XYZ file of C-alpha atoms in Angstrom:
689
model
C 18.050 40.893 11.564
C 14.786 42.433 10.254
C 12.476 40.679 7.831
C 13.713 42.608 4.778
C 17.312 41.634 5.480
C 16.301 38.026 6.056
C 14.311 37.892 2.806
C 17.294 39.325 0.974
C 19.496 36.686 2.591
C 17.114 33.912 1.529
C 16.850 35.278 -1.999
C 20.642 35.439 -2.267
C 20.963 31.895 -0.925
C 18.323 30.686 -3.389
C 20.245 32.280 -6.248
C 23.516 30.729 -5.009
C 21.954 27.267 -4.631
C 20.324 27.454 -8.049
C 23.687 28.252 -9.656
C 25.368 25.359 -7.848
C 22.554 22.985 -8.826
C 22.900 24.065 -12.456
C 26.657 23.427 -12.348
C 26.085 20.053 -10.699
C 23.618 19.141 -13.424
C 26.123 20.115 -16.120
C 28.737 17.871 -14.471
C 26.265 14.971 -14.303
C 25.293 15.389 -17.967
C 28.973 15.358 -18.992
C 29.635 12.259 -16.866
C 26.659 10.483 -18.413
C 27.909 11.226 -21.926
C 31.387 9.962 -21.035
C 29.935 6.930 -19.247
C 27.871 6.022 -22.306
C 31.000 6.303 -24.454
C 32.811 3.934 -22.052
C 29.958 1.433 -22.334
C 30.097 1.601 -26.137
C 33.901 1.158 -26.084
C 33.549 -1.903 -23.824
C 30.969 -3.382 -26.180
C 33.199 -2.737 -29.203
C 36.246 -4.247 -27.462
C 34.295 -7.374 -26.533
C 32.992 -8.069 -30.036
C 36.367 -7.326 -31.613
C 38.303 -9.588 -29.246
C 35.953 -12.245 -27.802
C 37.402 -14.997 -30.022
C 40.901 -14.300 -28.670
C 40.006 -14.111 -24.965
C 41.635 -16.690 -22.657
C 40.093 -20.172 -22.613
C 39.219 -20.011 -18.926
C 37.000 -16.974 -19.372
C 38.789 -14.702 -16.883
C 39.136 -11.832 -19.351
C 35.547 -12.209 -20.474
C 34.400 -12.139 -16.828
C 36.480 -9.042 -16.065
C 35.083 -7.285 -19.141
C 31.484 -8.117 -18.176
C 32.032 -6.930 -14.589
C 33.532 -3.654 -15.799
C 30.592 -3.186 -18.156
C 28.103 -3.909 -15.381
C 29.917 -1.479 -13.089
C 29.699 1.315 -15.648
C 26.022 0.607 -16.380
C 25.259 0.770 -12.649
C 27.270 3.975 -12.313
C 25.272 5.531 -15.152
C 22.039 4.432 -13.549
C 23.060 6.112 -10.305
C 23.848 9.276 -12.222
C 20.443 9.176 -13.920
C 18.748 8.950 -10.516
C 20.901 11.811 -9.228
C 20.020 13.889 -12.293
C 16.336 13.318 -11.621
C 16.776 14.483 -8.031
C 18.776 17.589 -9.000
C 16.211 18.570 -11.634
C 13.485 18.356 -9.016
C 15.562 20.421 -6.593
C 16.064 23.083 -9.259
C 12.327 23.866 -9.089
C 12.236 23.983 -5.289
C 15.654 23.560 -3.622
C 14.363 23.933 -0.046
C 11.164 24.584 1.859
C 12.342 25.259 5.403
C 15.020 26.845 7.518
C 16.041 26.432 11.133
C 18.518 28.678 12.979
C 19.771 26.523 15.846
C 22.154 27.636 18.575
C 23.915 24.614 20.081
C 24.258 24.453 23.862
C 27.446 26.298 24.843
C 27.659 28.196 21.533
C 26.960 31.908 21.019
C 25.975 32.048 17.371
C 23.253 29.963 15.753
C 23.896 27.645 12.830
C 21.575 27.790 9.849
C 20.082 24.631 8.354
C 18.068 24.695 5.146
C 15.689 21.733 4.722
C 14.731 20.286 1.337
C 13.584 17.155 -0.448
C 17.140 15.781 -0.461
C 20.697 16.462 0.682
C 22.819 18.707 -1.471
C 26.522 19.428 -1.108
C 28.903 20.764 -3.727
C 31.124 17.710 -3.376
C 30.974 14.402 -1.552
C 32.102 14.721 2.056
C 31.384 18.436 2.306
C 28.851 19.893 4.751
C 25.456 19.914 3.060
C 24.115 23.239 1.894
C 20.628 21.678 2.055
C 19.636 18.861 4.405
C 17.337 15.988 3.489
C 13.958 16.223 5.244
C 14.765 12.807 6.740
C 18.130 13.859 8.217
C 18.367 13.894 12.047
C 18.727 17.687 12.191
C 15.457 18.070 10.255
C 13.567 16.899 13.359
C 14.032 20.463 14.612
C 11.935 21.752 11.743
C 9.030 19.373 12.289
C 8.909 19.006 16.062
C 9.740 22.435 17.503
C 9.025 26.135 17.243
C 11.228 28.835 18.756
C 12.850 27.968 22.073
C 14.601 24.952 23.611
C 14.962 22.018 21.235
C 17.000 18.891 20.595
C 17.535 16.184 18.018
C 18.988 12.702 17.997
C 22.245 12.715 16.042
C 24.543 9.694 15.451
C 26.861 11.164 18.116
C 24.009 11.498 20.646
C 21.329 13.995 21.630
C 22.138 17.536 20.503
C 20.658 20.199 22.798
C 20.183 23.868 22.097
C 17.721 26.584 21.155
C 15.891 27.450 17.956
C 16.290 31.163 17.437
C 14.308 31.281 14.216
C 12.292 28.923 12.014
C 10.922 29.668 8.552
C 8.874 27.929 5.904
C 9.100 28.813 2.223
C 7.285 28.038 -0.968
C 9.525 28.060 -4.007
C 8.068 27.380 -7.424
C 10.236 27.040 -10.535
C 13.158 28.582 -8.692
C 11.230 31.657 -7.506
C 10.323 32.449 -3.886
C 6.526 32.652 -3.595
C 6.136 33.270 0.136
C 7.793 32.864 3.549
C 6.269 32.263 6.993
C 8.045 32.634 10.314
C 7.259 30.076 13.017
C 5.810 32.459 15.560
C 2.919 33.246 13.192
C 1.323 29.830 13.724
C 2.696 28.571 10.446
C 1.345 25.062 10.619
C -2.274 25.980 9.979
C -1.392 28.882 7.704
C 0.779 26.730 5.465
C -1.793 23.953 5.435
C -4.551 26.368 4.462
C -2.366 27.761 1.709
C -1.573 24.289 0.394
C -5.053 22.823 0.672
C -6.798 25.960 -0.488
C -5.297 25.569 -3.946
C -6.777 23.249 -6.543
C -5.996 19.618 -6.009
C -3.219 17.858 -7.840
C -4.104 15.011 -10.142
C -2.457 12.605 -7.761
C -1.748 12.468 -4.042
C 0.531 15.257 -2.816
C 3.704 14.653 -0.874
C 3.552 16.388 2.506
C 7.213 17.093 3.297
C 6.498 20.806 3.659
C 3.537 20.327 5.993
C 4.315 17.244 8.096
C 2.743 17.708 11.524
C 4.404 16.745 14.787
C 2.194 13.711 15.377
C 2.746 12.591 11.773
C 6.509 13.073 12.077
C 6.578 10.814 15.141
C 5.039 8.022 13.051
C 7.283 8.603 10.044
C 10.491 8.476 12.097
C 9.472 5.578 14.339
C 12.093 2.834 14.018
C 11.568 1.289 17.466
C 8.201 -0.429 17.019
C 7.995 -3.421 14.691
C 4.314 -2.989 13.841
C 2.481 0.348 13.752
C -1.307 0.208 13.558
C -2.699 3.637 12.669
C -6.385 4.411 13.076
C -6.895 7.748 11.366
C -10.029 9.681 10.547
C -10.765 10.478 6.905
C -8.387 13.170 5.672
C -5.855 12.751 8.495
C -3.061 11.938 6.035
C -2.727 8.230 6.891
C -1.636 7.085 3.451
C 0.733 10.013 2.978
C 2.284 9.305 6.365
C 2.736 5.623 5.496
C 4.459 6.468 2.193
C 6.706 9.051 3.829
C 7.515 6.470 6.497
C 8.675 4.083 3.784
C 10.891 6.841 2.364
C 12.290 7.516 5.834
C 12.988 3.835 6.554
C 14.754 3.481 3.186
C 16.906 6.516 4.074
C 17.509 5.451 7.678
C 18.445 1.824 6.942
C 19.847 2.061 3.429
C 22.371 -0.744 3.998
C 19.704 -3.318 4.842
C 16.508 -2.081 3.186
C 15.868 -1.361 -0.489
C 12.723 -0.509 -2.418
C 12.431 -4.117 -3.622
C 12.149 -5.231 0.033
C 8.915 -3.281 0.572
C 5.399 -4.391 -0.377
C 2.198 -2.321 -0.275
C -1.135 -4.122 -0.096
C -3.422 -1.597 -1.741
C -7.170 -1.778 -2.431
C -6.920 -1.648 -6.230
C -4.721 -0.718 -9.185
C -6.147 2.802 -9.548
C -5.213 3.636 -5.975
C -1.768 2.177 -6.603
C -1.383 4.498 -9.606
C -2.711 7.434 -7.569
C 0.122 7.077 -5.027
C 2.844 5.707 -7.334
C 4.669 9.037 -7.810
C 5.186 9.789 -4.104
C 8.317 7.722 -3.467
C 10.104 8.886 -6.645
C 9.298 12.471 -5.612
C 10.942 11.729 -2.258
C 14.083 10.425 -3.929
C 13.316 6.697 -3.714
C 12.533 3.986 -6.225
C 8.931 2.707 -6.504
C 8.013 -0.293 -4.355
C 6.009 -3.423 -5.103
C 2.239 -3.218 -4.901
C -0.595 -5.703 -5.147
C -4.070 -6.343 -3.775
C -4.870 -9.058 -1.275
C -7.658 -10.301 -3.544
C -5.231 -10.794 -6.434
C -2.834 -12.624 -4.127
C -5.656 -14.909 -2.930
C -6.714 -15.641 -6.505
C -3.159 -16.685 -7.402
C -2.770 -18.840 -4.304
C -6.049 -20.697 -4.945
C -5.505 -21.120 -8.693
C -4.649 -24.801 -8.223
C -7.905 -25.303 -6.314
C -10.332 -23.443 -8.599
C -9.900 -21.520 -11.871
C -11.737 -18.445 -10.594
C -12.230 -16.647 -7.328
C -14.490 -13.699 -6.462
C -13.014 -10.473 -5.112
C -14.431 -8.086 -2.536
C -16.174 -6.034 -5.190
C -18.291 -9.004 -6.289
C -19.392 -9.446 -2.696
C -20.153 -5.726 -2.242
C -22.217 -5.496 -5.414
C -24.235 -8.564 -4.411
C -24.793 -7.161 -0.908
C -26.131 -3.860 -2.281
C -28.248 -5.284 -5.107
C -29.629 -8.328 -3.304
C -29.522 -7.672 0.452
C -29.621 -10.987 2.291
C -29.227 -10.775 6.047
C -28.664 -14.505 6.469
C -25.969 -14.564 3.783
C -24.256 -11.494 5.235
C -24.213 -13.097 8.691
C -22.699 -16.243 7.189
C -20.021 -14.130 5.481
C -19.147 -12.418 8.768
C -18.987 -15.756 10.594
C -16.650 -17.285 8.003
C -14.203 -14.373 8.438
C -14.246 -14.428 12.247
C -11.993 -15.574 15.034
C -14.583 -18.270 15.773
C -14.094 -19.692 12.284
C -10.354 -19.909 12.905
C -11.137 -21.951 16.020
C -13.463 -24.220 14.035
C -10.700 -24.862 11.490
C -8.319 -25.889 14.280
C -10.964 -28.225 15.713
C -11.582 -29.689 12.271
C -7.855 -30.303 11.722
C -7.675 -32.218 15.001
C -10.131 -34.846 13.730
C -9.242 -34.721 10.033
C -6.290 -37.102 10.250
C -8.482 -40.121 10.868
C -10.659 -39.539 7.804
C -7.992 -38.184 5.476
C -5.670 -41.201 5.480
C -6.061 -44.839 4.521
C -2.937 -46.568 5.775
C -1.779 -49.878 4.280
C 1.472 -51.719 3.604
C 3.703 -50.313 0.871
C 6.039 -52.555 -1.118
C 8.022 -51.918 -4.285
C 11.225 -53.640 -5.529
C 12.391 -54.453 -2.034
C 11.243 -51.157 -0.528
C 8.798 -52.201 2.170
C 7.020 -50.498 5.057
C 4.185 -51.973 7.031
C 1.027 -50.106 7.918
C 2.069 -49.859 11.578
C 5.537 -48.537 10.626
C 3.978 -45.884 8.412
C 1.568 -44.878 11.195
C 4.487 -44.587 13.612
C 6.409 -42.333 11.215
C 3.373 -40.271 10.290
C 1.957 -39.613 13.747
C 5.134 -39.430 15.815
C 8.380 -38.828 13.925
C 6.909 -36.218 11.573
C 3.951 -35.009 13.630
C 5.031 -31.344 13.437
C 4.846 -31.229 9.647
C 1.533 -29.983 8.131
C -0.882 -32.775 7.339
C -0.814 -32.742 3.520
C 2.965 -32.256 3.441
C 3.679 -34.939 6.045
C 3.453 -37.975 3.775
C 6.105 -36.431 1.506
C 8.405 -36.298 4.535
C 7.631 -39.947 5.324
C 8.297 -40.942 1.706
C 11.630 -39.093 1.608
C 12.680 -40.751 4.878
C 11.776 -44.226 3.623
C 13.407 -43.633 0.232
C 16.655 -42.354 1.816
C 16.690 -45.414 4.085
C 16.206 -47.737 1.113
C 18.860 -46.054 -1.048
C 21.379 -46.151 1.801
C 20.818 -49.869 2.418
C 20.872 -50.793 -1.293
C 23.700 -48.460 -2.188
C 21.927 -47.019 -5.190
C 19.505 -44.232 -5.999
C 16.047 -44.832 -7.406
C 15.651 -43.963 -11.059
C 13.238 -41.181 -12.039
C 10.661 -43.764 -13.102
C 11.030 -45.730 -9.856
C 10.870 -42.589 -7.744
C 7.634 -41.574 -9.529
C 6.033 -44.974 -8.765
C 7.043 -44.716 -5.083
C 5.684 -41.167 -4.939
C 2.320 -42.320 -6.293
C 2.129 -45.180 -3.796
C 2.639 -42.846 -0.847
C 0.304 -40.188 -2.265
C -2.435 -42.820 -2.628
C -2.529 -43.193 1.163
C -4.444 -39.909 1.243
C -8.163 -40.268 0.587
C -7.879 -36.920 -1.201
C -5.512 -33.974 -1.422
C -8.088 -31.715 -3.081
C -8.368 -28.575 -0.907
C -11.827 -27.865 -2.368
C -13.156 -31.252 -1.222
C -11.518 -30.989 2.202
C -13.016 -27.494 2.582
C -16.447 -28.985 1.959
C -15.779 -31.437 4.798
C -14.990 -28.386 6.932
C -18.287 -26.772 5.911
C -20.159 -29.887 6.998
C -18.209 -29.954 10.270
C -18.971 -26.264 10.957
C -22.629 -26.489 9.959
C -22.489 -24.484 6.710
C -23.879 -25.373 3.264
C -21.360 -27.184 1.084
C -19.888 -25.662 -2.049
C -21.153 -27.109 -5.351
C -19.640 -30.542 -6.062
C -18.350 -29.800 -9.578
C -15.178 -30.550 -11.564
C -12.209 -28.169 -11.281
C -12.995 -26.245 -14.481
C -16.492 -25.296 -13.214
C -15.473 -24.183 -9.733
C -15.951 -20.580 -8.589
C -14.878 -19.689 -5.071
C -17.178 -17.041 -3.636
C -15.575 -14.247 -1.647
C -16.930 -15.458 1.694
C -15.057 -18.750 1.215
C -11.779 -17.435 -0.228
C -10.013 -16.473 3.012
C -11.027 -19.507 5.131
C -10.148 -21.822 2.221
C -6.726 -20.229 1.814
C -6.091 -20.401 5.554
C -7.083 -24.084 5.558
C -4.699 -24.674 2.645
C -1.804 -23.108 4.537
C -2.587 -25.130 7.667
C -2.651 -28.329 5.600
C 0.377 -27.662 3.400
C 2.367 -25.034 5.297
C 3.550 -21.749 3.898
C 6.972 -20.284 4.409
C 7.202 -16.604 5.273
C 8.112 -14.164 2.528
C 11.555 -13.447 3.932
C 12.393 -11.233 0.958
C 9.798 -8.706 2.124
C 11.227 -6.704 5.018
C 8.451 -4.141 5.399
C 4.754 -4.541 4.656
C 2.214 -1.733 4.322
C -1.456 -2.669 4.690
C -3.812 0.123 3.634
C -7.560 0.206 4.367
C -7.004 -2.083 7.346
C -10.684 -1.978 8.318
C -11.550 -3.968 5.184
C -9.460 -6.992 6.163
C -11.101 -9.705 8.219
C -9.691 -11.607 11.166
C -9.153 -14.573 8.864
C -7.229 -12.460 6.354
C -4.978 -11.101 9.086
C -4.233 -14.677 10.186
C -3.090 -15.364 6.626
C -0.902 -12.246 6.585
C 0.650 -13.233 9.909
C 1.411 -16.650 8.396
C 3.063 -15.061 5.365
C 4.960 -12.095 6.785
C 7.147 -11.876 9.870
C 8.591 -8.471 8.930
C 7.939 -4.968 10.244
C 4.619 -3.464 9.182
C 2.682 -0.246 8.847
C -1.047 -0.971 9.088
C -3.459 1.909 8.534
C -7.113 2.647 7.998
C -10.312 4.195 9.252
C -12.815 1.893 10.907
C -15.650 4.184 9.870
C -14.882 3.761 6.176
C -15.663 0.070 6.405
C -17.350 -1.699 3.506
C -19.346 -3.929 5.854
C -22.750 -2.993 7.222
C -21.179 -2.819 10.677
C -17.656 -1.612 11.501
C -15.117 -3.884 13.115
C -12.444 -2.563 15.432
C -9.322 -4.094 13.924
C -7.204 -2.369 16.585
C -8.721 -4.642 19.219
C -7.801 -7.980 17.688
C -4.509 -7.184 15.933
C -2.468 -7.818 19.135
C -4.072 -11.246 19.433
C -2.690 -12.108 15.988
C 0.666 -10.296 15.920
C 1.405 -10.210 19.662
C 2.442 -7.328 21.911
C 4.706 -5.862 19.213
C 1.735 -3.865 17.843
C 1.894 -0.140 18.616
C -1.500 1.560 18.316
C -1.644 5.161 17.098
C -4.697 7.376 16.590
C -4.887 10.385 14.248
C -7.979 12.457 15.030
C -7.459 15.633 13.009
C -8.766 15.950 9.463
C -6.813 18.114 7.008
C -8.445 17.255 3.674
C -11.860 18.857 3.596
C -13.148 22.347 4.158
C -14.727 22.980 7.542
C -18.186 22.887 5.969
C -17.580 19.471 4.391
C -15.906 18.099 7.531
C -18.856 19.065 9.725
C -21.309 17.582 7.247
C -19.363 14.295 7.131
C -19.181 14.203 10.928
C -22.971 14.445 11.111
C -23.241 11.484 8.738
C -21.002 9.452 11.033
C -23.172 8.937 14.070
C -20.810 6.520 15.774
C -17.998 7.809 17.935
C -14.809 8.297 16.021
C -15.615 11.144 13.706
C -12.804 13.712 13.549
C -12.185 15.442 16.843
C -10.388 18.340 15.157
C -10.687 20.095 11.817
C -8.412 22.436 9.940
C -10.304 25.740 9.900
C -10.351 26.125 6.113
C -13.656 27.501 4.845
C -15.407 26.915 1.552
C -18.862 26.489 0.019
C -21.693 24.982 1.988
C -22.590 21.405 1.120
C -25.404 21.315 -1.440
C -28.162 18.723 -0.925
C -30.764 18.237 -3.666
C -33.379 15.697 -4.733
C -34.132 14.851 -8.374
C -36.947 12.993 -10.074
C -34.813 11.891 -13.010
C -31.215 11.082 -13.834
C -31.293 13.583 -16.695
C -32.233 16.452 -14.370
C -29.525 15.394 -11.972
C -26.834 15.311 -14.664
C -27.985 18.707 -15.944
C -27.103 20.064 -12.517
C -23.760 18.216 -12.415
C -22.742 19.754 -15.748
C -23.922 23.188 -14.572
C -21.863 23.045 -11.364
C -18.673 21.638 -12.902
C -15.754 24.045 -12.689
C -13.167 22.111 -14.677
C -13.230 24.299 -17.791
C -13.299 27.670 -16.096
C -10.344 30.046 -15.731
C -10.297 29.504 -11.973
C -11.329 25.888 -12.418
C -10.375 22.713 -10.667
C -8.172 19.837 -11.751
C -10.412 16.978 -10.634
C -14.088 16.196 -10.099
C -15.994 12.963 -9.512
C -19.495 11.605 -9.788
C -19.722 8.792 -7.231
C -22.475 6.198 -7.538
C -23.373 3.262 -5.331
C -23.078 0.309 -7.713
C -21.054 -0.485 -10.816
C -24.163 -0.585 -13.040
C -25.282 2.842 -11.815
C -21.808 4.307 -12.339
C -21.571 2.897 -15.866
C -25.018 4.251 -16.798
C -24.055 7.737 -15.575
C -20.759 7.542 -17.460
C -22.514 6.647 -20.741
C -25.136 9.379 -20.289
C -22.403 11.972 -19.750
C -20.492 10.737 -22.802
C -23.666 11.017 -24.850
C -23.785 14.667 -23.774
C -20.225 15.063 -25.150
C -18.864 15.661 -21.651
C -15.173 14.793 -21.293
C -15.219 12.065 -18.658
C -13.208 9.055 -17.425
C -14.584 5.860 -15.957
C -13.030 3.766 -13.199
C -14.111 0.168 -12.689
C -12.439 -2.756 -10.919
C -10.207 -3.423 -13.950
C -8.952 0.160 -14.310
C -5.271 0.797 -13.681
C -4.805 4.560 -13.821
C -6.151 7.815 -12.410
C -6.762 10.783 -14.743
C -7.422 14.511 -14.330
C -10.791 15.995 -15.146
C -14.175 14.411 -14.453
C -14.281 10.799 -13.241
C -17.263 8.512 -12.718
C -16.886 5.560 -10.373
C -18.381 3.832 -7.342
C -17.929 4.981 -3.778
C -15.893 1.905 -2.899
C -13.403 2.415 -5.742
C -13.031 6.077 -4.723
C -11.683 5.141 -1.289
C -8.275 6.681 -0.722
C -8.749 9.158 -3.597
C -9.646 12.837 -3.343
C -11.239 15.294 -5.758
C -11.765 19.052 -5.877
C -15.492 18.524 -6.488
C -17.581 15.482 -5.562
C -21.121 14.754 -6.756
C -22.674 11.876 -4.813
C -25.602 10.097 -6.486
C -27.706 7.798 -4.318
C -31.165 6.405 -3.681
C -32.694 5.521 -0.355
C -33.639 2.062 -1.559
C -32.620 -0.246 1.248
C -28.928 -0.388 0.360
C -27.362 -1.676 3.626
C -24.115 0.169 2.868
C -25.702 3.566 2.201
C -24.626 5.220 5.504
C -20.981 4.245 4.986
C -21.177 5.069 1.288
C -22.420 8.622 1.901
C -19.694 9.185 4.500
C -16.971 7.875 2.190
C -18.239 10.053 -0.678
C -18.411 13.171 1.493
C -14.847 12.758 2.750
C -13.454 12.518 -0.824
C -14.221 16.210 -1.480
C -11.496 18.813 -1.059
C -13.506 21.962 -1.836
C -17.071 21.317 -3.004
C -19.541 18.589 -2.097
C -22.908 17.937 -3.740
C -25.206 15.244 -2.318
C -27.785 14.365 -4.979
C -30.628 12.013 -4.088
C -32.709 10.272 -6.724
C -36.311 9.640 -5.759
C -37.021 6.080 -6.950
C -40.800 6.424 -7.138
C -40.422 9.339 -9.553
C -37.488 8.079 -11.624
C -37.815 7.817 -15.347
C -38.065 4.226 -16.420
């Protein structure tokens, strides 16, 4: 079959599929209307007859169950309608002609965002990108191939493989596999202006990415990927695949993403719905820590407080102390402290109340031997419950609420203190660190360097059950989590995980190799994977960023997509610099971009730039630590809040003023740029005051 015939065949198939999708949508719309009528009829019946329903409530229960069933059915139809509407715009993006071993004629498989069949039980006309047969599309070109089907490994030969771009139901282009489609398609996709939010990559998933997405064997995947290697996209597509693969046991509510901030969460929030799945839970580790320490102190610093302080007031001694408090050595010091804490934390004495009596020696025996495996601050509760149960059994009566409260207070008073803040200060003295301010609860502020070790100490003293409801955890920006924080996560989650990051985008003055110590925390179940090819930036930007990253680990491979050379300029004033930013912006032009960013070092600098641009009547958005959404157009923010985001144009504003994070900051800024990168240096000695 020549190319003209094949294009005609594809066009005819596209027309056929579009018609069937339209009919399916009409059927869904009719079912939704009828379903809504059924719901209204059930409501009317209930309110007309509820006074006459049987006294045992059976009829009422049946009515409520029927109503719930119809509501759920309508909800399923709404989700299906959303999927069909999306498929109308682009029903499929790939095709594989596969000749099974022992067969003469190949079978054609069209690959799309979701399965589509005319009726349930029929052979799909389009196969979900996550279906077993779709492995052929991602992992093989022409020639021998195989895929893992439920019935076993299916062997055969790919006789033809095509990739398509369909927009609004119209075929834009087609590539055949023997034309090196991977790079061509990627160039086509990345060469266009950036979307406002992260793109899904179903059309361009690479073989090494596909292996990660479809991995169901390894419990924990740790992915070290260079900037622009698609780490986050791969992790999100992996979630979609796991939800598809294990639909009976895993739902969207069982998945949690630990993301750096709310803006990043918004930036990626559309991906799973685009892939046919419901959104998953998201939160930051800093927010979680704040909530967990709320009973210890009313306020707790986050990482951004620590970063701003490090950049504005560099203090080598303080930075070293921060690193030490997050280290494996600190974990060892906590264990040593706990071993001697028992003697100073308890003041044993006889307890007696209304015939309930335990001697000091009996209490010591129970505390140190019978309940020795219970965490220290929870152990006395176990002793109290044991003694109370013994008393109630012997007396044949239960303690009243008032009596139980008195007994509880008597046992609690055996502790010298249960205040985690005070006990943490004992730890600081034990470990040779300055103590935290001795102030009442309402005046306490836990600095970032103390948050993780304090929370870990709290868990070791009180215990913390694993979040069994969470069945898969995604940890993004893994290089920004300390050893201590990973100990906490291991305490909290025993589920499967996807851990990803880039050690060279660290927000510390020196990078830590998380991949080295993760197995010591999570055990041998950690599978390490490295992604060394960058797809995001033009070749010019990629090479520039690689030169900024002097340590080993810069991208080993680049996608050969060319663009403008990186522009480096120095300015004597902020006004001159912003004049140039406005001049170079391409957002309002006919061939303009969707997104641009001015990235500063600190929050104060970013806010000043934002206000100066507003005063020039430039349309601009501002992202700070409290922001929750990502917008098109021009954005001003800091380099650390831009992590994980990408922009068509990036303008980096920096000074060489002793900022210890400047090398990492410049690298992070450079790797945010899809098409154009401007590195603008302010000369402090010449700046306008």
